[in-house]
Coordinates of C-alpha atoms and ligand atoms in Angstrom, one line a residue:
M1 CA 0.1 -0.1 0.1
S2 CA 1.6 3.3 -0.9
E3 CA 1.5 6.1 1.7
R4 CA -1.0 8.1 0.0
D5 CA -3.4 5.1 0.3
T6 CA -2.8 4.8 4.0
P7 CA -6.3 5.2 5.8
R8 CA -6.5 8.4 7.7
I9 CA -8.4 9.6 10.6
I10 CA -10.5 12.5 9.3
P11 CA -10.8 15.5 12.0
V12 CA -14.2 16.1 12.9
L13 CA -13.5 19.1 14.9
D14 CA -12.1 22.6 13.6
Q15 CA -10.5 23.8 16.8
R16 CA -9.7 27.4 15.4
G17 CA -13.1 28.9 16.4
Y18 CA -12.5 28.1 20.1
G19 CA -10.6 30.4 22.4
L20 CA -9.6 30.1 26.2
A21 CA -11.0 32.9 28.5
L22 CA -8.5 35.6 28.9
P23 CA -7.3 36.6 32.2
P24 CA -8.1 39.9 34.0
V25 CA -5.8 42.9 33.3
M26 CA -3.6 43.1 36.3
P27 CA 0.1 43.6 36.7
P28 CA 2.2 40.8 36.0
L29 CA 3.7 39.5 39.1
Q30 CA 7.3 39.9 38.5
A31 CA 8.1 43.7 38.6
N32 CA 11.4 43.4 36.2
G33 CA 9.6 42.5 33.1
H34 CA 10.7 38.8 33.1
V35 CA 7.8 36.6 33.6
Q36 CA 8.0 32.8 34.4
D37 CA 5.4 30.1 34.0
T38 CA 4.1 27.5 36.8
R39 CA 7.1 25.5 36.2
G40 CA 9.6 28.3 36.1
R41 CA 10.1 28.6 32.5
P42 CA 10.8 32.1 31.2
L43 CA 9.4 33.4 28.0
R44 CA 12.1 34.1 25.3
D45 CA 10.9 32.7 22.0
L46 CA 7.8 33.9 20.2
R47 CA 6.8 31.9 16.9
I48 CA 4.5 34.1 14.6
S49 CA 2.4 32.4 11.9
V50 CA 1.9 35.0 9.1
T51 CA -0.2 32.8 6.9
D52 CA -2.4 29.5 7.2
R53 CA -1.7 28.9 3.5
C54 CA 0.8 27.0 1.9
N55 CA 1.8 26.1 -1.8
F56 CA 3.3 22.6 -0.5
R57 CA 1.2 19.7 0.6
C58 CA 3.6 17.8 2.7
N59 CA 1.7 14.7 3.9
Y60 CA 3.0 15.0 7.5
C61 CA 1.8 18.5 7.8
M62 CA -1.2 19.5 5.3
P63 CA -2.3 16.2 3.6
K64 CA -4.0 16.9 0.3
D65 CA -7.3 14.8 1.1
I66 CA -7.8 17.2 4.0
F67 CA -6.2 20.7 2.7
D68 CA -8.2 20.4 -0.9
K69 CA -10.0 23.2 -2.8
D70 CA -12.8 23.3 -0.4
Y71 CA -10.8 23.8 2.9
A72 CA -11.7 26.7 4.7
Y73 CA -8.6 28.8 5.0
L74 CA -8.9 32.1 7.3
P75 CA -10.6 35.0 5.6
H76 CA -8.3 37.8 5.1
A77 CA -10.0 40.1 7.5
S78 CA -9.3 38.0 10.4
L79 CA -5.6 37.9 9.9
L80 CA -3.6 40.2 12.3
S81 CA -2.4 43.2 10.2
F82 CA 1.4 43.8 10.4
E83 CA 0.8 46.8 12.8
E84 CA -1.0 44.5 15.0
I85 CA 1.5 41.9 15.1
T86 CA 4.4 44.6 15.8
R87 CA 2.3 45.9 18.5
L88 CA 1.8 42.5 20.2
A89 CA 5.6 41.7 19.5
R90 CA 6.5 44.8 21.6
Q91 CA 4.5 43.4 24.5
F92 CA 5.9 40.1 24.3
V93 CA 9.6 41.7 24.3
A94 CA 8.8 43.7 27.3
L95 CA 8.0 40.4 28.9
G96 CA 11.2 38.8 28.1
V97 CA 11.1 37.6 24.4
Q98 CA 14.6 37.9 22.8
K99 CA 13.9 35.8 19.4
I100 CA 10.9 35.9 16.9
R101 CA 10.4 33.3 14.3
L102 CA 8.1 33.9 11.4
T103 CA 6.4 30.8 10.2
G104 CA 3.0 29.6 8.8
G105 CA 1.8 28.1 6.5
E106 CA 4.4 29.4 4.0
P107 CA 5.4 32.6 5.4
L108 CA 6.8 33.8 2.1
L109 CA 3.4 33.7 0.6
R110 CA 2.2 36.4 2.9
K111 CA 2.4 39.6 0.7
N112 CA 5.0 42.2 1.6
L113 CA 6.4 40.2 4.6
E114 CA 9.4 42.6 4.4
K115 CA 7.4 45.2 5.8
L116 CA 6.5 43.3 8.8
I117 CA 10.7 42.3 9.3
E118 CA 11.5 45.9 8.8
Q119 CA 9.1 46.8 11.9
L120 CA 10.3 44.0 14.0
A121 CA 13.8 44.6 13.3
V122 CA 13.9 48.0 15.3
L123 CA 12.5 46.5 18.5
R124 CA 15.0 46.0 21.4
T125 CA 15.1 43.4 24.0
L126 CA 15.0 44.3 27.7
Q127 CA 18.9 44.2 27.5
G128 CA 18.7 46.8 24.6
Q129 CA 19.8 44.4 22.2
P130 CA 18.2 43.7 18.5
L131 CA 16.0 40.8 18.4
D132 CA 17.1 37.7 16.8
I133 CA 14.7 37.3 14.0
T134 CA 14.5 34.2 11.7
L135 CA 12.0 32.7 9.5
T136 CA 11.3 29.1 8.6
T137 CA 10.4 28.6 4.7
N138 CA 10.0 25.5 2.3
G139 CA 12.3 27.4 0.2
S140 CA 10.4 27.5 -2.9
L141 CA 10.2 31.4 -3.1
L142 CA 13.7 31.9 -1.3
A143 CA 15.5 32.4 -4.4
R144 CA 13.4 35.4 -5.6
K145 CA 13.1 36.9 -2.1
A146 CA 16.4 36.2 0.1
Q147 CA 17.8 39.5 -1.0
S148 CA 14.6 41.8 -0.1
L149 CA 14.5 39.8 3.2
R150 CA 18.1 40.3 4.2
D151 CA 17.6 44.1 3.3
A152 CA 14.6 44.3 5.6
G153 CA 16.6 43.2 8.5
L154 CA 16.3 39.3 8.4
Q155 CA 19.5 37.9 9.9
R156 CA 19.0 34.1 9.8
V157 CA 16.5 31.7 7.8
T158 CA 15.9 27.9 8.3
V159 CA 14.7 26.0 5.3
S160 CA 12.9 22.8 5.3
L161 CA 14.1 20.3 2.9
D162 CA 13.3 16.4 3.2
G163 CA 15.5 14.9 0.7
L164 CA 18.1 15.5 -2.2
D165 CA 16.4 13.0 -4.4
D166 CA 14.1 14.7 -6.8
A167 CA 11.3 11.8 -7.0
V168 CA 11.4 11.6 -3.0
F169 CA 11.1 15.5 -2.7
R170 CA 8.5 15.7 -5.0
S171 CA 6.5 13.1 -3.5
M172 CA 6.8 14.3 0.0
N173 CA 5.8 17.9 -1.0
D174 CA 3.2 16.3 -2.9
V175 CA 2.6 19.0 -5.4
D176 CA 5.7 18.0 -7.7
F177 CA 7.9 20.7 -6.9
P178 CA 11.5 20.3 -8.0
V179 CA 14.4 20.0 -5.4
A180 CA 16.7 22.0 -7.6
D181 CA 14.7 25.2 -6.8
V182 CA 15.0 24.8 -3.1
L183 CA 18.7 24.1 -3.4
E184 CA 18.9 27.3 -5.6
G185 CA 17.2 29.3 -2.8
I186 CA 19.7 28.0 -0.3
D187 CA 22.3 29.2 -2.6
V188 CA 20.9 32.4 -3.0
A189 CA 20.3 32.8 0.9
R190 CA 23.9 32.1 1.3
Q191 CA 25.0 34.7 -1.2
V192 CA 23.1 37.7 0.1
G193 CA 24.6 36.8 3.6
L194 CA 21.7 34.9 5.4
G195 CA 24.4 32.0 6.2
A196 CA 26.5 34.4 8.2
N197 CA 27.6 33.2 11.6
G198 CA 25.7 29.8 11.0
G199 CA 22.7 31.8 10.2
L200 CA 21.3 29.4 7.7
K201 CA 19.8 26.0 8.9
V202 CA 18.2 23.2 7.2
N203 CA 15.6 20.9 8.7
M204 CA 14.6 17.4 7.5
V205 CA 11.8 15.7 8.7
V206 CA 12.6 11.9 8.8
K207 CA 9.6 9.5 8.4
R208 CA 10.7 5.9 8.5
G209 CA 10.1 4.0 5.2
T210 CA 9.4 7.4 3.2
N211 CA 12.8 9.3 3.2
E212 CA 15.1 7.5 5.7
Q213 CA 17.5 6.7 2.5
Q214 CA 18.0 10.4 2.2
I215 CA 19.8 10.7 5.7
L216 CA 23.2 10.1 4.5
P217 CA 23.2 11.9 1.0
M218 CA 21.7 15.0 3.0
A219 CA 24.5 14.8 5.7
R220 CA 27.2 14.4 3.0
H221 CA 25.7 17.4 1.0
F222 CA 25.7 19.9 3.9
K223 CA 29.1 18.7 5.7
G224 CA 31.5 21.4 5.5
T225 CA 29.2 23.8 4.1
G226 CA 28.7 26.0 7.5
T227 CA 24.9 25.1 7.1
V228 CA 23.7 23.3 9.9
L229 CA 21.3 20.3 9.1
R230 CA 19.0 19.2 11.8
F231 CA 17.1 16.1 11.7
I232 CA 13.3 16.2 13.0
E233 CA 11.5 13.4 14.4
Y234 CA 8.0 13.1 12.7
M235 CA 5.7 14.2 15.2
D236 CA 2.0 13.8 16.2
V237 CA 1.2 17.5 15.9
G238 CA -2.4 18.3 14.7
A239 CA -5.2 15.7 13.6
T240 CA -4.8 15.2 10.2
N241 CA -1.6 13.4 9.2
G242 CA -2.4 10.1 10.4
W243 CA 0.7 9.8 12.7
R244 CA 2.0 6.3 13.6
M245 CA 4.8 5.6 16.1
D246 CA 6.3 3.2 13.7
E247 CA 6.9 5.9 11.3
V248 CA 9.1 7.8 13.6
L249 CA 12.8 7.1 13.2
P250 CA 14.3 7.7 16.7
S251 CA 17.2 10.3 16.7
A252 CA 19.4 7.9 18.4
E253 CA 19.0 5.5 15.6
L254 CA 19.9 8.4 12.9
V255 CA 22.9 9.5 15.1
Q256 CA 24.1 5.9 15.2
R257 CA 23.8 5.7 11.3
I258 CA 25.7 8.9 10.4
N259 CA 28.1 8.1 13.2
A260 CA 28.9 4.7 11.2
E261 CA 29.8 6.7 8.3
W262 CA 31.6 9.8 9.8
P263 CA 32.2 9.8 13.8
L264 CA 30.3 12.3 15.8
L265 CA 30.7 13.7 19.1
A266 CA 28.2 15.5 21.4
L267 CA 28.8 19.2 21.8
E268 CA 27.1 21.5 24.3
P269 CA 23.9 23.4 23.6
C270 CA 24.4 27.0 22.6
A271 CA 21.5 28.3 24.5
P272 CA 19.2 27.2 27.3
G273 CA 15.9 25.9 25.7
E274 CA 17.4 25.0 22.5
T275 CA 15.2 22.3 20.7
A276 CA 18.1 20.6 18.8
Q277 CA 20.9 18.3 20.5
R278 CA 24.1 19.2 18.7
W279 CA 26.7 16.6 17.3
G280 CA 29.9 17.6 15.7
Y281 CA 31.8 15.9 13.0
A282 CA 35.0 14.4 14.6
D283 CA 38.7 14.7 13.2
A284 CA 41.2 11.9 13.3
A285 CA 42.2 12.7 16.8
G286 CA 38.7 12.5 18.1
Q287 CA 38.1 16.1 18.4
H288 CA 35.5 18.5 16.8
D289 CA 36.6 19.2 13.5
G290 CA 35.1 22.7 13.2
A291 CA 35.5 23.0 9.3
A292 CA 33.1 19.8 8.9
G293 CA 30.7 21.2 11.2
E294 CA 27.9 19.8 13.0
I295 CA 24.4 18.3 12.9
G296 CA 21.4 18.8 15.2
V297 CA 18.7 16.1 16.1
I298 CA 15.2 17.4 17.2
S299 CA 13.9 14.5 19.2
S300 CA 10.5 15.8 19.8
V301 CA 8.9 12.4 20.3
T302 CA 11.7 10.2 21.9
R303 CA 13.3 12.7 24.4
A304 CA 10.9 15.2 25.7
F305 CA 12.4 18.9 26.0
C306 CA 9.5 20.7 27.8
G307 CA 11.9 21.0 30.8
D308 CA 12.9 24.4 29.6
C309 CA 10.7 25.1 27.1
N310 CA 10.2 28.9 26.4
R311 CA 8.2 29.3 23.2
A312 CA 4.9 30.8 22.7
R313 CA 3.2 30.7 19.5
L314 CA 0.6 33.4 18.0
S315 CA -1.6 32.2 15.0
T316 CA -2.4 34.1 11.8
E317 CA -5.4 35.5 13.5
G318 CA -4.1 36.3 16.7
K319 CA -4.5 33.2 19.0
L320 CA -1.9 32.6 21.6
Y321 CA -1.0 29.0 22.0
L322 CA 1.4 28.0 25.0
C323 CA 2.3 24.7 23.5
L324 CA 2.6 23.1 19.9
F325 CA 0.3 20.3 21.2
A326 CA -2.5 22.6 22.6
A327 CA -5.9 22.3 21.7
Q328 CA -7.1 25.9 22.5
G329 CA -5.5 29.2 22.4
Y330 CA -6.3 32.7 23.9
D331 CA -7.8 35.0 21.6
L332 CA -6.0 38.3 21.6
K333 CA -7.7 39.9 18.8
P334 CA -10.5 41.6 20.9
L335 CA -7.7 43.1 22.9
L336 CA -6.1 44.6 19.7
R337 CA -9.4 46.0 18.1
G338 CA -10.9 47.1 21.3
E339 CA -9.9 49.8 24.1
A340 CA -7.0 47.9 25.7
S341 CA -3.7 49.9 26.2
D342 CA -0.4 48.5 25.7
A343 CA 0.2 48.2 29.2
D344 CA -3.1 46.1 29.6
I345 CA -2.0 44.0 26.7
A346 CA 1.4 43.3 28.3
S347 CA -0.5 42.4 31.7
V348 CA -3.0 39.9 30.1
L349 CA 0.1 38.3 28.1
G350 CA 2.1 38.1 31.5
R351 CA -0.8 36.6 33.5
I352 CA -1.3 33.9 30.5
W353 CA 2.3 32.8 30.7
Q354 CA 2.4 32.7 34.3
G355 CA -0.5 30.3 34.4
R356 CA 1.1 27.9 31.8
S357 CA 1.9 24.5 32.8
D358 CA 2.0 22.8 29.3
R359 CA 4.4 19.7 28.9
Y360 CA 2.7 17.6 26.5
S361 CA 6.0 15.7 25.2
E362 CA 6.9 14.6 28.7
L363 CA 3.3 13.4 29.1
R364 CA 2.6 11.9 25.7
S365 CA 3.5 8.3 26.5
S366 CA 1.3 8.4 29.7
L367 CA -1.6 9.9 27.8
A368 CA -4.4 7.2 26.9
P369 CA -4.8 7.0 23.2
D370 CA -8.6 7.1 23.3
T371 CA -9.1 10.3 25.2
G372 CA -9.5 12.3 21.8
S373 CA -7.0 14.7 22.6
A374 CA -5.2 14.1 19.2
R375 CA -8.7 14.9 17.4
R376 CA -8.8 18.4 19.1
R377 CA -5.1 19.5 18.3
V378 CA -4.6 22.7 16.1
E379 CA -2.7 22.1 12.8
M380 CA 0.9 23.0 12.5
S381 CA 0.2 24.8 9.4
Y382 CA -2.4 27.0 11.5
I383 CA 0.3 27.8 14.4
G384 CA 3.6 27.2 12.9
G385 CA 6.6 25.0 13.7
Ligands
LIG1 N1 6.1 26.2 5.5 C1 7.2 26.5 6.3 C2 8.3 25.3 6.3 O1 7.7 24.3 5.7 O2 9.6 25.4 6.5 C3 7.0 26.7 7.7 C4 6.0 26.1 8.4 S1 6.2 24.4 8.8 C5 4.6 24.1 9.7 C6 7.5 24.6 10.1 C7 8.4 23.2 10.0 O3 7.4 22.1 10.7 C8 8.9 22.7 8.8 O4 10.4 22.5 9.1 C9 8.2 21.2 8.8 O5 9.1 20.4 8.2 C10 8.0 21.2 10.2 N2 6.9 20.0 10.4 C11 5.6 20.3 10.0 N3 4.8 18.8 10.2 C12 5.6 18.1 11.0 C13 5.3 16.9 11.6 N4 4.3 16.1 11.6 N5 6.6 16.5 12.3 C14 7.7 17.0 12.4 N6 8.0 18.0 11.9 C15 7.0 18.7 11.1
LIG2 FE1 3.6 23.8 4.1 FE2 5.8 23.7 5.7 FE3 3.6 22.2 6.3 FE4 5.1 21.5 4.3 S1 5.7 21.6 6.2 S2 3.1 21.8 4.1 S3 5.9 23.5 3.3 S4 3.5 24.7 5.8
LIG3 FE1 7.2 22.8 24.7 FE2 4.8 21.8 24.4 FE3 6.8 20.9 22.9 FE4 6.7 20.4 25.5 S1 5.4 19.7 23.9 S2 8.5 21.3 24.3 S3 5.6 22.3 26.0 S4 5.8 22.9 22.8

C-alpha cells in the first residue's frame, strides 16, 4: 500500500474557532519584566504564523485529502495586520522575548512580509539588544526573496528540505515541486549573507520508510558547508496526518547511522531551551572538526524537552498557544481591536504565561490513546513550527 493510500483519521473538529478565557488585566507578578510560568520557565521565543496557506502539501503537515480546494482557510479580514503583530510583539519583548521566528503555512506567501520584518527589526530586548529574527520556509520562493528579506533586516533563515533525491522530494511535498529550486534558494540565501555566523539552517523531517534513505546523502551534502542540517523526528502534531509511532525514526538511531559513516561527538547546547541536540563531526584525533561542522537532532517524540520550553506561538488570526500540541489558544484580537492599552495587553500576556503548565511531550506516553486529545489539536500549518 502506498503512503497516500494509507487510511487516515479525518478530523471532526475545527479547533480554530474556540478560545480560552483571557485573564483579567492586572500587573504581572514579577516587576522586572521577566515572567515565568508555573514550572519556572521564562518566555524567550515567540513564533508568529503569518499565513495558514501553503503552496506545498507535505503529507505529514497538510495532507491533500484534507487541505483541498474546499478547505476553509482564514478569511483575510481575520488575519492580524503587520501593525497588530508588531504591537503584540513589542509587549512580548517587554516580558522577556528575545527571539522571533516567522512561520506559517508558508510565510513567504504573505504579501510584503519584508515590511513586517522592518517593523520587528527596530524592537529591542530588555537588555537593549536587537531581536534575533528568523524565518522558517519551504524555500520555494527563497531565491526570489532572499535579498529583499535580508535588506529588511532578517538575519537568519531555516529552510525545510526533506531529501535531495528529486523523486522523493516531489512526492513528499506532494505538489511535484523540484528539489533544484529549493537548493537554488539555499544558495542565494548564502550569497546574500543569510548564512553568516551559522545563520542558515536546514530542517529535514525524517519518516521511516519514506525518506530515511536520504539521511546520509543530506548529511554528505551539507557537511563542511557551514549550514547546519537538523533532523526532526516526525511528530504527532495536529489531527490530520495519520501519525503512527512506527513511522518515527528515533534520533538515537539516526545518530548511529551517521556516526557509522562519519564519527560524531556530542556538543554542548548553544543556548538554554534549545530544541536541537548538537553533534559535531570528529577529526582523526577524536576532536570536533570545526570545518566539517555539525548536525542537530530534534527528538520531539523520543526525548521530551519541555523542561526548559520557553516558546509561545501566535496564530495568524491572533490566538496565543502555549504549546505546539495545545487544543485551544487565547484570542488576543479583541484586545487589539478594542480599547486595551499596551500596558493592559502586556499584563494579560504576562498573566497567561504565568498560568502556563503545558508539557505535552513529557506526558505523551502516559496519555491514553482514546482520550480524543489528538482530534482536538490545532494544525501545525495554523500555528507554525
Ligand atoms: N512552510 C514552512 C516550512 O515548511 O518550513 C514553515 C511552516 S512548517 C509548519 C514548520 C516546520 O514544521 C517545517 O520544518 C516542517 O518540516 C515541520 N513540520 C511540519 N509537520 C511536522 C510533523 N508532523 N513532524 C515534524 N515536523 C513537522
Ligand atoms: Fe507547507 Fe511547511 Fe507544512 Fe510543508 S511543512 S505543508 S511547506 S507549512
Ligand atoms: Fe514545549 Fe509543548 Fe513541545 Fe513540550 S510539547 S517542548 S511544552 S511545545
